[in-house]
Short mmCIF file of C-alpha atoms in Angstrom, two decimals:
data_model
loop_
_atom_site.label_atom_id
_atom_site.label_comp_id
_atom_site.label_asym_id
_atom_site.label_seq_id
_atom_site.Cartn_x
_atom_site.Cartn_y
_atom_site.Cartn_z
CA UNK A 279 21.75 17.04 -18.57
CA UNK A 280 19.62 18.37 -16.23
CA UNK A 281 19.86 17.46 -12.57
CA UNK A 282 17.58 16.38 -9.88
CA UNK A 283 18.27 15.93 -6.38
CA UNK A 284 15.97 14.41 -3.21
CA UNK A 285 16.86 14.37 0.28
CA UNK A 286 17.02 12.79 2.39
CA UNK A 287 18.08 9.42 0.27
CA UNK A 288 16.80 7.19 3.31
CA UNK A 289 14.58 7.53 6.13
CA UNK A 290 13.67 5.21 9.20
CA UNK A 291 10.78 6.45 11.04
CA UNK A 292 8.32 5.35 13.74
CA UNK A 293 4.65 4.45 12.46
CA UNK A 294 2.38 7.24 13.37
CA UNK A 295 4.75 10.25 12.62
CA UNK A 296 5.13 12.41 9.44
CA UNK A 297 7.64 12.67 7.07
CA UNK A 298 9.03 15.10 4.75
CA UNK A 299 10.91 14.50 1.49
CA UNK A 300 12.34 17.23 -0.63
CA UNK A 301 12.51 17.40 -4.32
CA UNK A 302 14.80 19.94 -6.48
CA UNK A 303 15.46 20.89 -9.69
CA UNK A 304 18.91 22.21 -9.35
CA UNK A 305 20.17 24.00 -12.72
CA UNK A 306 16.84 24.59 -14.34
CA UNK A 307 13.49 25.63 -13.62
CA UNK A 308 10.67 22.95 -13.21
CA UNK A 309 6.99 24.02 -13.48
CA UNK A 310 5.90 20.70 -13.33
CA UNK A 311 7.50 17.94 -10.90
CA UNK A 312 5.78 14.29 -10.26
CA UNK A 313 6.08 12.23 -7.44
CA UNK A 314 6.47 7.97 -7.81
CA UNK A 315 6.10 5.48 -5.14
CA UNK A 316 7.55 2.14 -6.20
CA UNK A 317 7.62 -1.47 -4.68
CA UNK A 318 10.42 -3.94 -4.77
CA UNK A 319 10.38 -5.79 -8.17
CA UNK A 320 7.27 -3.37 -9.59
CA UNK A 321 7.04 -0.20 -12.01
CA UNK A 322 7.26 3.00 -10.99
CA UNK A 323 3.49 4.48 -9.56
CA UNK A 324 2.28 7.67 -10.33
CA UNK A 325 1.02 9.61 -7.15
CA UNK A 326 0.54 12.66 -8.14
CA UNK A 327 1.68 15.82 -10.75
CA UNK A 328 2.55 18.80 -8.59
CA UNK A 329 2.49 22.31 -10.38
CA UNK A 330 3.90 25.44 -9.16
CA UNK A 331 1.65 27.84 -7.76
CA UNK A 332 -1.28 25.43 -7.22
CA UNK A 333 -3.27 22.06 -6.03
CA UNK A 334 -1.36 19.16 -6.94
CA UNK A 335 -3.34 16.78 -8.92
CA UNK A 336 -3.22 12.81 -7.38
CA UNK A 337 -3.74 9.70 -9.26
CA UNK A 338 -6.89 7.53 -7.88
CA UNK A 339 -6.32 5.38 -5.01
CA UNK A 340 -3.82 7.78 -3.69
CA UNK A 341 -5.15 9.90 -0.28
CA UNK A 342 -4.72 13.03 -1.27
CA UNK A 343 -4.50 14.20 2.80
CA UNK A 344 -1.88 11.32 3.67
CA UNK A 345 0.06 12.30 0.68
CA UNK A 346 0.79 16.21 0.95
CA UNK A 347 2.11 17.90 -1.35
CA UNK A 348 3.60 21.06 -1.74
CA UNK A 349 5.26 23.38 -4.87
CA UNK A 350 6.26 26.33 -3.48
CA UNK A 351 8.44 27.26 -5.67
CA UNK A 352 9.88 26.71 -9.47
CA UNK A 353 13.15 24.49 -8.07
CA UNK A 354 11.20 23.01 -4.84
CA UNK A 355 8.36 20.30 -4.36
CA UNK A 356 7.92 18.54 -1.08
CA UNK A 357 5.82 15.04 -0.38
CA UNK A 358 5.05 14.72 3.64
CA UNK A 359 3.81 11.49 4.57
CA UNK A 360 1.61 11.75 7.46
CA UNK A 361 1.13 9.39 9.98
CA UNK A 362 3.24 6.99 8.04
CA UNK A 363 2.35 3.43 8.40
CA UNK A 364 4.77 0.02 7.96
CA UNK A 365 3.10 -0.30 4.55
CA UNK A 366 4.01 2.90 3.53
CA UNK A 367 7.49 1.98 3.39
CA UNK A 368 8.37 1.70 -0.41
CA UNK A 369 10.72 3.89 -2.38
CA UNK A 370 9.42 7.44 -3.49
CA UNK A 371 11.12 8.81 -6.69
CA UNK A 372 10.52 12.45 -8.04
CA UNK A 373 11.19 14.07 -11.77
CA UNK A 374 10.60 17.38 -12.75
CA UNK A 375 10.24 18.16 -16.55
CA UNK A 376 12.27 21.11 -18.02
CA UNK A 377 9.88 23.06 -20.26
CA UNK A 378 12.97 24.28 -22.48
CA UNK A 379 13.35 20.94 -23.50
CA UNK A 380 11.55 20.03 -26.36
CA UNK A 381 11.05 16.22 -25.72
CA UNK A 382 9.23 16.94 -22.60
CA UNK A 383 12.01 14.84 -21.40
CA UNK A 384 11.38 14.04 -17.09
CA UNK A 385 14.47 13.81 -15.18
CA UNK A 386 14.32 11.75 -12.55
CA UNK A 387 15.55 12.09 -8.44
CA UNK A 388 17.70 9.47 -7.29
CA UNK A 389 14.76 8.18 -5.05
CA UNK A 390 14.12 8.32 -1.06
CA UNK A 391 13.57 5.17 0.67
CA UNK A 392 11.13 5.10 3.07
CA UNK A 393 11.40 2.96 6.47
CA UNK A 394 8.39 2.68 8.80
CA UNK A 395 9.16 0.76 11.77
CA UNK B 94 -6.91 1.72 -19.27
CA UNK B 95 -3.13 1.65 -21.01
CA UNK B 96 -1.38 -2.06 -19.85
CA UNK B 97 2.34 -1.92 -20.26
CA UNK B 98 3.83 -5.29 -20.47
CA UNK B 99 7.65 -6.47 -20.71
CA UNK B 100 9.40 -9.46 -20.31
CA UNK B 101 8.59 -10.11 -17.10
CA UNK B 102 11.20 -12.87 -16.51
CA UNK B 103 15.36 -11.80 -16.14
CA UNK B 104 17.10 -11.69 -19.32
CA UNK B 105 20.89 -13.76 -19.14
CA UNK B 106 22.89 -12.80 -21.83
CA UNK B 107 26.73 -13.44 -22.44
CA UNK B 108 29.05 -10.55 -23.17
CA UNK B 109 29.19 -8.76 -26.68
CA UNK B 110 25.96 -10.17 -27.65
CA UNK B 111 23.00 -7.96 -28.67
CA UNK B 112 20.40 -7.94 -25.76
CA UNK B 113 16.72 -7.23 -27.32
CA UNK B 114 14.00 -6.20 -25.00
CA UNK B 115 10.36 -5.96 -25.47
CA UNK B 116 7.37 -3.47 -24.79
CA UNK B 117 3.77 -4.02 -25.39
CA UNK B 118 0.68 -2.12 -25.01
CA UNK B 119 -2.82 -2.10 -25.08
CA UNK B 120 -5.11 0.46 -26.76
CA UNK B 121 -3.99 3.72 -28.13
CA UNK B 122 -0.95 4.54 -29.36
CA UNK B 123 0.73 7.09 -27.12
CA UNK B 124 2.56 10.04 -28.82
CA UNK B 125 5.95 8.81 -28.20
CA UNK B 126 7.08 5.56 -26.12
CA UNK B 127 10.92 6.17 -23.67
CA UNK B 128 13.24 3.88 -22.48
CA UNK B 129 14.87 3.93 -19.17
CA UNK B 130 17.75 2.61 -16.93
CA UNK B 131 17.26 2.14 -13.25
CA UNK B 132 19.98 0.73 -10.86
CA UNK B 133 19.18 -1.00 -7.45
CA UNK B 134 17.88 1.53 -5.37
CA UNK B 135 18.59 4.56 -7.81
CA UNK B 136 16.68 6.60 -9.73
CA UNK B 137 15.82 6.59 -13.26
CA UNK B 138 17.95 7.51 -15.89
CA UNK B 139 16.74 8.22 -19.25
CA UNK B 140 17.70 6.85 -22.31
CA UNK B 141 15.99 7.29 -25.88
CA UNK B 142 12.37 8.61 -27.21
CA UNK B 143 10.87 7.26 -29.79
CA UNK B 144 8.08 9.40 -31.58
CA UNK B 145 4.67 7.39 -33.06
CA UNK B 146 5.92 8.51 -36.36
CA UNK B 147 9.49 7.23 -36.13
CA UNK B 148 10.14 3.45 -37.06
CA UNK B 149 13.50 3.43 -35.40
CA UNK B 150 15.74 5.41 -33.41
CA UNK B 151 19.88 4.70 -31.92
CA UNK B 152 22.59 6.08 -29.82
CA UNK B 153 25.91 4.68 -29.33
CA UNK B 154 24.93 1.01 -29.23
CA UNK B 155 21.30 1.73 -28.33
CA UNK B 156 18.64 0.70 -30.90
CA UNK B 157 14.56 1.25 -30.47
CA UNK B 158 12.16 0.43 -32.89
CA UNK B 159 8.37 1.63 -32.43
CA UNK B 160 5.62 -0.54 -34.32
CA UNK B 161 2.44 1.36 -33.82
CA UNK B 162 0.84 -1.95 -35.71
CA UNK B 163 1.96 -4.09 -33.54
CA UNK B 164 1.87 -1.68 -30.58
CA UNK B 165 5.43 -2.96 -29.60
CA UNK B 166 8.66 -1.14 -29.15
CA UNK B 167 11.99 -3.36 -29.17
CA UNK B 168 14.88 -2.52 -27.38
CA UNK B 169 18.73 -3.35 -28.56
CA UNK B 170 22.07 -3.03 -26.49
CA UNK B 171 24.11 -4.53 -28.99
CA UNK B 172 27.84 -5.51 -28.09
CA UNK B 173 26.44 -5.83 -24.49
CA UNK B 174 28.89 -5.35 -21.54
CA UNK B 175 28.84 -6.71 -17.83
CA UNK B 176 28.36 -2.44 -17.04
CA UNK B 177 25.05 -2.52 -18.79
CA UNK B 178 23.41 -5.34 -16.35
CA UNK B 179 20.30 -3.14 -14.74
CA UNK B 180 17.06 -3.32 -14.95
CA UNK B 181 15.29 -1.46 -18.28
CA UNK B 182 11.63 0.34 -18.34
CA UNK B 183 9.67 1.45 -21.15
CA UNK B 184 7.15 4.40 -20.20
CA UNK B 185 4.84 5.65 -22.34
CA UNK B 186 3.55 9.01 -22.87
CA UNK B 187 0.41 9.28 -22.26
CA UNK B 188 -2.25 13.03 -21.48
CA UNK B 189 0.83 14.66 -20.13
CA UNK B 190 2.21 11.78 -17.73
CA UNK B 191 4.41 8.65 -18.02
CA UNK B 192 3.00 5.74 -17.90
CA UNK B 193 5.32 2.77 -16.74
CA UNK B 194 6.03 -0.74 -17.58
CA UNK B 195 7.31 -2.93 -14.54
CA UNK B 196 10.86 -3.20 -16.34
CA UNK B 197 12.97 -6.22 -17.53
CA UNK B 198 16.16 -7.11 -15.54
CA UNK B 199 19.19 -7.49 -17.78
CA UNK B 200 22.60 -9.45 -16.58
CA UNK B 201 25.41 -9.70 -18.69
CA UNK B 202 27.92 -12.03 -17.57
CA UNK B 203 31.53 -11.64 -18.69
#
């Protein structure tokens, strides 16, 4: 199947500096990628839908200026965290949905955690 | 808005016994209902879809039924092994996005 990748898998960071995590579609061409932010012992949380080419669109509640986010290209969408606070820490999960496949299956990163000291 | 809801509490199980695992929902009907895997600290990993006008769908020892009625979808590992202990999330599909439930945490013992 279709493969995902985020990097970096972990980061430990200071509170008050930004962070950037990378999301790619690696064999197929994603249009369409959506960034999660989940909590120990909770669902997955929609953020935001990022499309290529244009605004992302955020979920309400989330700050759309503390949560960047960036789809440059078909294979590439970045989430920077700015000014990251402790209770930002959580983990932050990607997918990106392959338009070839007819399920509108997402396939899903294998998740970035997120330490803010 | 859409409520997901599944067994909230662990689920014990011995080996080779069927595990069954339950999503519920509130409102509409989305137009097909997945089922996930997810490992500590890993990603998702998909594992079936189930469309509103299928009753029941399998693979390998997987098993999902979809009761639009009822708005419930069951989940079955039957012959259950000590490799399939992880934690199990329905998502529905709902305006484009995937809508999660906050997952039931299987352990088979051996």
């Amino acid at each position: 199947g279709a493969v995902v990748s985020q990097h970096p898998s972990w980061v430990i960071c200071k509170s008050g500096t930004s962070v950037k995590i990378e999301c790619r579609s690696l064999d197929f061409q994603a249009t369409t990628m959506f960034w999660y932010r989940q909590f120990p012992k909770q669902s997955l949380m929609l953020m935001a839908t990022s499309n290529e080419g244009s605004k992302a669109t955020y979920e309400q509640g989330v700050e759309k200026d503390k949560f960047l986010i960036n789809h440059a290209s078909l294979t590439l969408s970045t989430l920077t965290v700015t000014s990251a606070h402790p209770e930002d820490s959580s983990f932050y999960i990607c997918s990106a949905r392959d338009p070839t496949s007819g399920n509108n299956e997402q396939f899903f990163g294998p998740g970035t955690r997120l330490t803010v000291l | 808005s859409q409520k997901i809801e599944q067994n909230s509490e662990a689920l014990n199980i011995q080996e080779g016994k069927t595990a069954t695992l339950t999503c519920n929902y509130t409102n509409y009907s989305p137009a097909y209902l997945q089922w996930y895997r997810q490992d500590p600290g890993r990603g998702p990993v998909f594992l079936l879809l189930i469309r509103e006008n299928e009753k029941e769908k399998r693979k390998e020892r997987l098993k999902v039924t979809f009761d639009t009625t009822l708005k419930q979808s069951l989940f079955h590992i039957t012959a259950s092994q000590p490799a399939d202990s992880a934690t199990y999330l329905c998502a529905l599909h709902m305006g484009g996005k995937l809508i999660f439930g906050q997952g039931t945490e299987l352990s088979v013992k051996p």
